[in-house]
PDB file of C-alpha atoms in Angstrom:
ATOM      1  CA  LYS A 219       0.211 -10.372  15.405  1.00  0.00           C
ATOM      2  CA  LYS A 220      -0.663  -7.944  18.193  1.00  0.00           C
ATOM      3  CA  TYR A 221      -3.038  -6.013  15.905  1.00  0.00           C
ATOM      4  CA  LYS A 222      -4.263  -9.150  14.076  1.00  0.00           C
ATOM      5  CA  SER A 223      -2.768  -8.236  10.706  1.00  0.00           C
ATOM      6  CA  ASP A 224      -2.428 -11.130   8.279  1.00  0.00           C
ATOM      7  CA  LYS A 225       0.790  -9.727   6.796  1.00  0.00           C
ATOM      8  CA  SER A 226       2.949 -12.114   8.815  1.00  0.00           C
ATOM      9  CA  THR A 227       0.610 -14.891   9.888  1.00  0.00           C
ATOM     10  CA  THR A 228      -0.902 -15.730   6.488  1.00  0.00           C
ATOM     11  CA  HIS A 229       1.419 -14.269   3.877  1.00  0.00           C
ATOM     12  CA  ASN A 230       4.950 -13.949   5.303  1.00  0.00           C
ATOM     13  CA  TYR A 231       5.023 -10.363   3.999  1.00  0.00           C
ATOM     14  CA  HIS A 232       6.868  -9.338   7.159  1.00  0.00           C
ATOM     15  CA  LEU A 233      10.050 -10.612   5.484  1.00  0.00           C
ATOM     16  CA  ILE A 234       9.641  -8.106   2.644  1.00  0.00           C
ATOM     17  CA  TYR A 235       8.536  -5.327   4.970  1.00  0.00           C
ATOM     18  CA  SER A 236      11.509  -5.819   7.271  1.00  0.00           C
ATOM     19  CA  PHE A 237      13.867  -5.409   4.307  1.00  0.00           C
ATOM     20  CA  VAL A 238      12.079  -2.316   2.939  1.00  0.00           C
ATOM     21  CA  ILE A 239      11.675  -0.623   6.301  1.00  0.00           C
ATOM     22  CA  SER A 240      15.349  -1.194   7.117  1.00  0.00           C
ATOM     23  CA  LYS A 241      16.127   0.978   4.077  1.00  0.00           C
ATOM     24  CA  LEU A 242      13.865   3.827   5.213  1.00  0.00           C
ATOM     25  CA  LYS A 243      14.713   6.481   7.749  1.00  0.00           C
ATOM     26  CA  ASP A 244      13.176   6.319  11.231  1.00  0.00           C
ATOM     27  CA  ARG A 245      10.729   9.102  10.432  1.00  0.00           C
ATOM     28  CA  PHE A 246       8.821   8.280   7.285  1.00  0.00           C
ATOM     29  CA  VAL A 247       5.595   9.006   5.433  1.00  0.00           C
ATOM     30  CA  LEU A 248       3.484   5.929   4.739  1.00  0.00           C
ATOM     31  CA  LEU A 249       0.228   5.385   2.825  1.00  0.00           C
ATOM     32  CA  GLU A 250      -1.640   2.097   2.942  1.00  0.00           C
ATOM     33  CA  ILE A 251      -4.416   1.656   0.400  1.00  0.00           C
ATOM     34  CA  GLY A 252      -6.922  -0.936   1.534  1.00  0.00           C
ATOM     35  CA  LEU A 253      -7.507  -0.835   5.262  1.00  0.00           C
ATOM     36  CA  GLY A 254      -9.792  -3.844   5.466  1.00  0.00           C
ATOM     37  CA  SER A 255     -13.505  -3.184   5.494  1.00  0.00           C
ATOM     38  CA  ASN A 256     -15.940  -5.214   7.599  1.00  0.00           C
ATOM     39  CA  ASN A 257     -18.823  -4.057   5.385  1.00  0.00           C
ATOM     40  CA  VAL A 258     -19.871  -7.191   3.497  1.00  0.00           C
ATOM     41  CA  GLU A 259     -21.557  -4.996   0.852  1.00  0.00           C
ATOM     42  CA  ILE A 260     -18.136  -3.769  -0.280  1.00  0.00           C
ATOM     43  CA  ILE A 261     -16.142  -5.873  -2.699  1.00  0.00           C
ATOM     44  CA  SER A 262     -12.917  -7.311  -1.282  1.00  0.00           C
ATOM     45  CA  ASN A 263     -14.060  -6.963   2.332  1.00  0.00           C
ATOM     46  CA  MET A 264     -12.504  -8.955   5.173  1.00  0.00           C
ATOM     47  CA  GLY A 265     -15.822 -10.128   6.523  1.00  0.00           C
ATOM     48  CA  LYS A 266     -17.314  -9.193   9.852  1.00  0.00           C
ATOM     49  CA  GLY A 267     -14.440 -10.786  11.794  1.00  0.00           C
ATOM     50  CA  GLY A 268     -11.676  -8.726  10.170  1.00  0.00           C
ATOM     51  CA  ASN A 269      -9.700  -6.028  11.935  1.00  0.00           C
ATOM     52  CA  PRO A 270      -9.688  -2.780   9.879  1.00  0.00           C
ATOM     53  CA  GLY A 271      -6.440  -0.842  10.076  1.00  0.00           C
ATOM     54  CA  ALA A 272      -4.465  -3.621  11.732  1.00  0.00           C
ATOM     55  CA  SER A 273      -1.231  -2.954   9.889  1.00  0.00           C
ATOM     56  CA  ILE A 274      -1.318   0.846  10.119  1.00  0.00           C
ATOM     57  CA  TYR A 275      -1.768   0.549  13.879  1.00  0.00           C
ATOM     58  CA  ALA A 276       1.314  -1.674  13.966  1.00  0.00           C
ATOM     59  CA  PHE A 277       3.245   0.883  11.886  1.00  0.00           C
ATOM     60  CA  LYS A 278       2.060   3.632  14.261  1.00  0.00           C
ATOM     61  CA  GLU A 279       3.478   1.738  17.219  1.00  0.00           C
ATOM     62  CA  MET A 280       6.765   0.977  15.474  1.00  0.00           C
ATOM     63  CA  TYR A 281       7.201   4.507  14.115  1.00  0.00           C
ATOM     64  CA  PRO A 282       5.551   6.968  16.518  1.00  0.00           C
ATOM     65  CA  ASN A 283       7.216   9.880  14.687  1.00  0.00           C
ATOM     66  CA  GLY A 284       6.057   8.710  11.277  1.00  0.00           C
ATOM     67  CA  GLU A 285       3.198  10.190   9.310  1.00  0.00           C
ATOM     68  CA  ILE A 286       0.777   7.382   8.564  1.00  0.00           C
ATOM     69  CA  TYR A 287      -2.059   7.660   6.090  1.00  0.00           C
ATOM     70  CA  GLY A 288      -4.648   5.144   5.063  1.00  0.00           C
ATOM     71  CA  ALA A 289      -7.189   5.080   2.251  1.00  0.00           C
ATOM     72  CA  ASP A 290     -10.077   2.760   1.538  1.00  0.00           C
ATOM     73  CA  ILE A 291     -13.223   2.521  -0.567  1.00  0.00           C
ATOM     74  CA  ASP A 292     -15.239   2.121   2.637  1.00  0.00           C
ATOM     75  CA  ASP A 293     -15.703   5.768   3.575  1.00  0.00           C
ATOM     76  CA  LYS A 294     -16.991   4.741   7.022  1.00  0.00           C
ATOM     77  CA  ILE A 295     -13.515   3.599   8.092  1.00  0.00           C
ATOM     78  CA  ASN A 296     -12.129   6.397  10.220  1.00  0.00           C
ATOM     79  CA  LEU A 297      -8.972   5.440  12.064  1.00  0.00           C
ATOM     80  CA  GLU A 298      -7.794   8.936  12.982  1.00  0.00           C
ATOM     81  CA  ASP A 299      -5.197   8.885  15.742  1.00  0.00           C
ATOM     82  CA  SER A 300      -2.185  10.930  16.824  1.00  0.00           C
ATOM     83  CA  ASN A 301      -0.197  10.178  13.667  1.00  0.00           C
ATOM     84  CA  ILE A 302      -2.807   8.352  11.541  1.00  0.00           C
ATOM     85  CA  LYS A 303      -5.179   9.987   9.068  1.00  0.00           C
ATOM     86  CA  THR A 304      -7.535   8.090   6.780  1.00  0.00           C
ATOM     87  CA  TYR A 305      -9.251   9.039   3.542  1.00  0.00           C
ATOM     88  CA  PHE A 306     -11.557   7.691   0.864  1.00  0.00           C
ATOM     89  CA  VAL A 307     -10.143   6.272  -2.361  1.00  0.00           C
ATOM     90  CA  ASP A 308     -11.783   4.099  -5.008  1.00  0.00           C
ATOM     91  CA  GLN A 309      -8.926   2.324  -6.757  1.00  0.00           C
ATOM     92  CA  ALA A 310     -11.126   1.811  -9.820  1.00  0.00           C
ATOM     93  CA  ASP A 311     -11.483   5.592 -10.245  1.00  0.00           C
ATOM     94  CA  GLN A 312      -8.242   7.471 -10.937  1.00  0.00           C
ATOM     95  CA  LYS A 313      -9.976  10.763 -10.070  1.00  0.00           C
ATOM     96  CA  THR A 314     -10.167   9.688  -6.419  1.00  0.00           C
ATOM     97  CA  PHE A 315      -6.380   9.254  -6.412  1.00  0.00           C
ATOM     98  CA  ASN A 316      -6.076  12.832  -7.701  1.00  0.00           C
ATOM     99  CA  GLU A 317      -8.337  14.005  -4.854  1.00  0.00           C
ATOM    100  CA  LEU A 318      -6.283  11.997  -2.353  1.00  0.00           C
ATOM    101  CA  GLU A 319      -3.088  13.598  -3.660  1.00  0.00           C
ATOM    102  CA  LYS A 320      -4.551  17.083  -3.100  1.00  0.00           C
ATOM    103  CA  LYS A 321      -5.794  16.258   0.404  1.00  0.00           C
ATOM    104  CA  ILE A 322      -2.533  14.774   1.667  1.00  0.00           C
ATOM    105  CA  ASP A 323      -0.173  16.986  -0.381  1.00  0.00           C
ATOM    106  CA  LYS A 324       2.945  14.962   0.521  1.00  0.00           C
ATOM    107  CA  LYS A 325       5.269  12.517  -1.143  1.00  0.00           C
ATOM    108  CA  PHE A 326       5.552   9.078   0.406  1.00  0.00           C
ATOM    109  CA  ASP A 327       8.433   6.891   1.489  1.00  0.00           C
ATOM    110  CA  LEU A 328       6.253   3.785   1.411  1.00  0.00           C
ATOM    111  CA  ILE A 329       2.947   3.093  -0.338  1.00  0.00           C
ATOM    112  CA  ILE A 330       1.257  -0.242   0.296  1.00  0.00           C
ATOM    113  CA  ASP A 331      -1.438  -1.528  -2.048  1.00  0.00           C
ATOM    114  CA  ASP A 332      -3.516  -3.998  -0.046  1.00  0.00           C
ATOM    115  CA  GLY A 333      -6.811  -3.007  -1.656  1.00  0.00           C
ATOM    116  CA  LEU A 334      -8.933  -4.659  -4.313  1.00  0.00           C
ATOM    117  CA  HIS A 335      -6.170  -6.930  -5.680  1.00  0.00           C
ATOM    118  CA  SER A 336      -7.128  -6.692  -9.334  1.00  0.00           C
ATOM    119  CA  GLN A 337      -4.785  -5.763 -12.131  1.00  0.00           C
ATOM    120  CA  PHE A 338      -6.496  -2.548 -13.210  1.00  0.00           C
ATOM    121  CA  THR A 339      -6.807  -1.204  -9.653  1.00  0.00           C
ATOM    122  CA  ASN A 340      -3.195  -2.130  -8.895  1.00  0.00           C
ATOM    123  CA  LEU A 341      -2.172  -0.290 -12.069  1.00  0.00           C
ATOM    124  CA  ASN A 342      -4.069   2.810 -10.903  1.00  0.00           C
ATOM    125  CA  THR A 343      -2.131   2.642  -7.638  1.00  0.00           C
ATOM    126  CA  LEU A 344       1.102   2.240  -9.596  1.00  0.00           C
ATOM    127  CA  ILE A 345       0.311   5.357 -11.664  1.00  0.00           C
ATOM    128  CA  PHE A 346      -0.314   7.269  -8.422  1.00  0.00           C
ATOM    129  CA  ALA A 347       2.938   5.959  -6.902  1.00  0.00           C
ATOM    130  CA  LEU A 348       5.066   6.949  -9.895  1.00  0.00           C
ATOM    131  CA  GLU A 349       4.216  10.588  -9.167  1.00  0.00           C
ATOM    132  CA  ASN A 350       4.009  10.446  -5.387  1.00  0.00           C
ATOM    133  CA  LEU A 351       7.015   8.520  -4.086  1.00  0.00           C
ATOM    134  CA  ASN A 352      10.017  10.243  -2.554  1.00  0.00           C
ATOM    135  CA  LYS A 353      13.483   9.371  -3.843  1.00  0.00           C
ATOM    136  CA  ASP A 354      14.348   5.902  -2.512  1.00  0.00           C
ATOM    137  CA  GLY A 355      10.641   5.371  -1.763  1.00  0.00           C
ATOM    138  CA  TYR A 356       8.841   2.068  -2.284  1.00  0.00           C
ATOM    139  CA  LEU A 357       5.499   0.786  -3.509  1.00  0.00           C
ATOM    140  CA  ILE A 358       4.516  -2.684  -2.331  1.00  0.00           C
ATOM    141  CA  ILE A 359       1.654  -4.353  -4.187  1.00  0.00           C
ATOM    142  CA  GLU A 360       0.378  -7.297  -2.177  1.00  0.00           C
ATOM    143  CA  ASP A 361      -1.486 -10.435  -3.236  1.00  0.00           C
ATOM    144  CA  ILE A 362      -0.664 -10.589  -6.946  1.00  0.00           C
ATOM    145  CA  PRO A 363      -2.057 -13.887  -8.271  1.00  0.00           C
ATOM    146  CA  GLU A 364      -0.070 -16.065 -10.644  1.00  0.00           C
ATOM    147  CA  TYR A 365      -2.482 -15.404 -13.542  1.00  0.00           C
ATOM    148  CA  ALA A 366      -1.556 -11.677 -13.391  1.00  0.00           C
ATOM    149  CA  LEU A 367       2.211 -12.148 -13.708  1.00  0.00           C
ATOM    150  CA  ASP A 368       2.344 -11.337 -17.421  1.00  0.00           C
ATOM    151  CA  THR A 369       0.870  -7.891 -16.713  1.00  0.00           C
ATOM    152  CA  TRP A 370       3.574  -7.206 -14.140  1.00  0.00           C
ATOM    153  CA  LYS A 371       6.334  -8.462 -16.417  1.00  0.00           C
ATOM    154  CA  VAL A 372       5.196  -5.855 -18.952  1.00  0.00           C
ATOM    155  CA  VAL A 373       5.148  -3.200 -16.218  1.00  0.00           C
ATOM    156  CA  ALA A 374       8.721  -4.093 -15.269  1.00  0.00           C
ATOM    157  CA  ASN A 375       9.764  -3.370 -18.864  1.00  0.00           C
ATOM    158  CA  ILE A 376       7.922  -0.074 -19.366  1.00  0.00           C
ATOM    159  CA  ILE A 377       8.302   1.796 -16.078  1.00  0.00           C
ATOM    160  CA  PRO A 378      10.482   4.913 -16.206  1.00  0.00           C
ATOM    161  CA  THR A 379      14.220   4.295 -15.935  1.00  0.00           C
ATOM    162  CA  ASN A 380      14.438   5.962 -12.520  1.00  0.00           C
ATOM    163  CA  PHE A 381      12.388   3.099 -11.031  1.00  0.00           C
ATOM    164  CA  SER A 382      13.172  -0.558 -10.438  1.00  0.00           C
ATOM    165  CA  PHE A 383      10.565  -3.316 -10.138  1.00  0.00           C
ATOM    166  CA  LEU A 384      10.720  -6.856  -8.756  1.00  0.00           C
ATOM    167  CA  LEU A 385       8.195  -9.651  -8.441  1.00  0.00           C
ATOM    168  CA  ILE A 386       8.681 -11.655  -5.258  1.00  0.00           C
ATOM    169  CA  LYS A 387       7.113 -15.071  -4.672  1.00  0.00           C
ATOM    170  CA  THR A 388       5.584 -15.421  -1.219  1.00  0.00           C
ATOM    171  CA  LYS A 389       3.767 -18.213   0.570  1.00  0.00           C
ATOM    172  CA  ALA A 390       0.388 -17.648  -1.133  1.00  0.00           C
ATOM    173  CA  ALA A 391       0.930 -15.164  -3.981  1.00  0.00           C
ATOM    174  CA  PHE A 392       3.387 -12.647  -5.414  1.00  0.00           C
ATOM    175  CA  VAL A 393       4.332  -9.165  -4.276  1.00  0.00           C
ATOM    176  CA  GLY A 394       5.335  -6.345  -6.588  1.00  0.00           C
ATOM    177  CA  LEU A 395       8.116  -4.144  -5.240  1.00  0.00           C
ATOM    178  CA  LEU A 396       8.707  -0.803  -6.963  1.00  0.00           C
ATOM    179  CA  LYS A 397      11.521   1.504  -5.895  1.00  0.00           C
ATOM    180  CA  LYS A 398      12.100   5.074  -7.010  1.00  0.00           C
ATOM    181  CA  GLU A 399      15.841   5.327  -7.558  1.00  0.00           C
ATOM    182  CA  ASN A 400      16.120   9.094  -8.090  1.00  0.00           C
TER     183      ASN A 400
END
């Protein structure tokens, strides 16, 4: 609430995040895809009244020793801070994920997909996460609409055996929770 993130006020995602974060060590590496653009020319923007980077600023405060990365299609979002670095990624273009991987050159304990919220872009993030999560790391895909559930049921059946996947019903949508087991 302090940073005006909608993760708790609108969606009740804080319940999922509190569970996941309790499983992570105090010092962790986080990537949030979709920082919240105010540029109304960009698809899936928050509008002029949104607060870009709200949740990564909250994570920064909670985990001052963590490494926090953000990525967004709006290349004008620059939220660099003591332990925050931001980059460009276009979820519709897998090549930009490859470039992001080279620039950051780390595995992640938590990846959050709060970007475009379409099946094909979420799947591109999933492909990235399969290769870039640490053991016991998580991918959280926010805002999955009910009409997309069949896609995610297929995903749950075809992901590699060293991953687990759950769909969680929230107040307004579903969340996909992927965990790398080993």
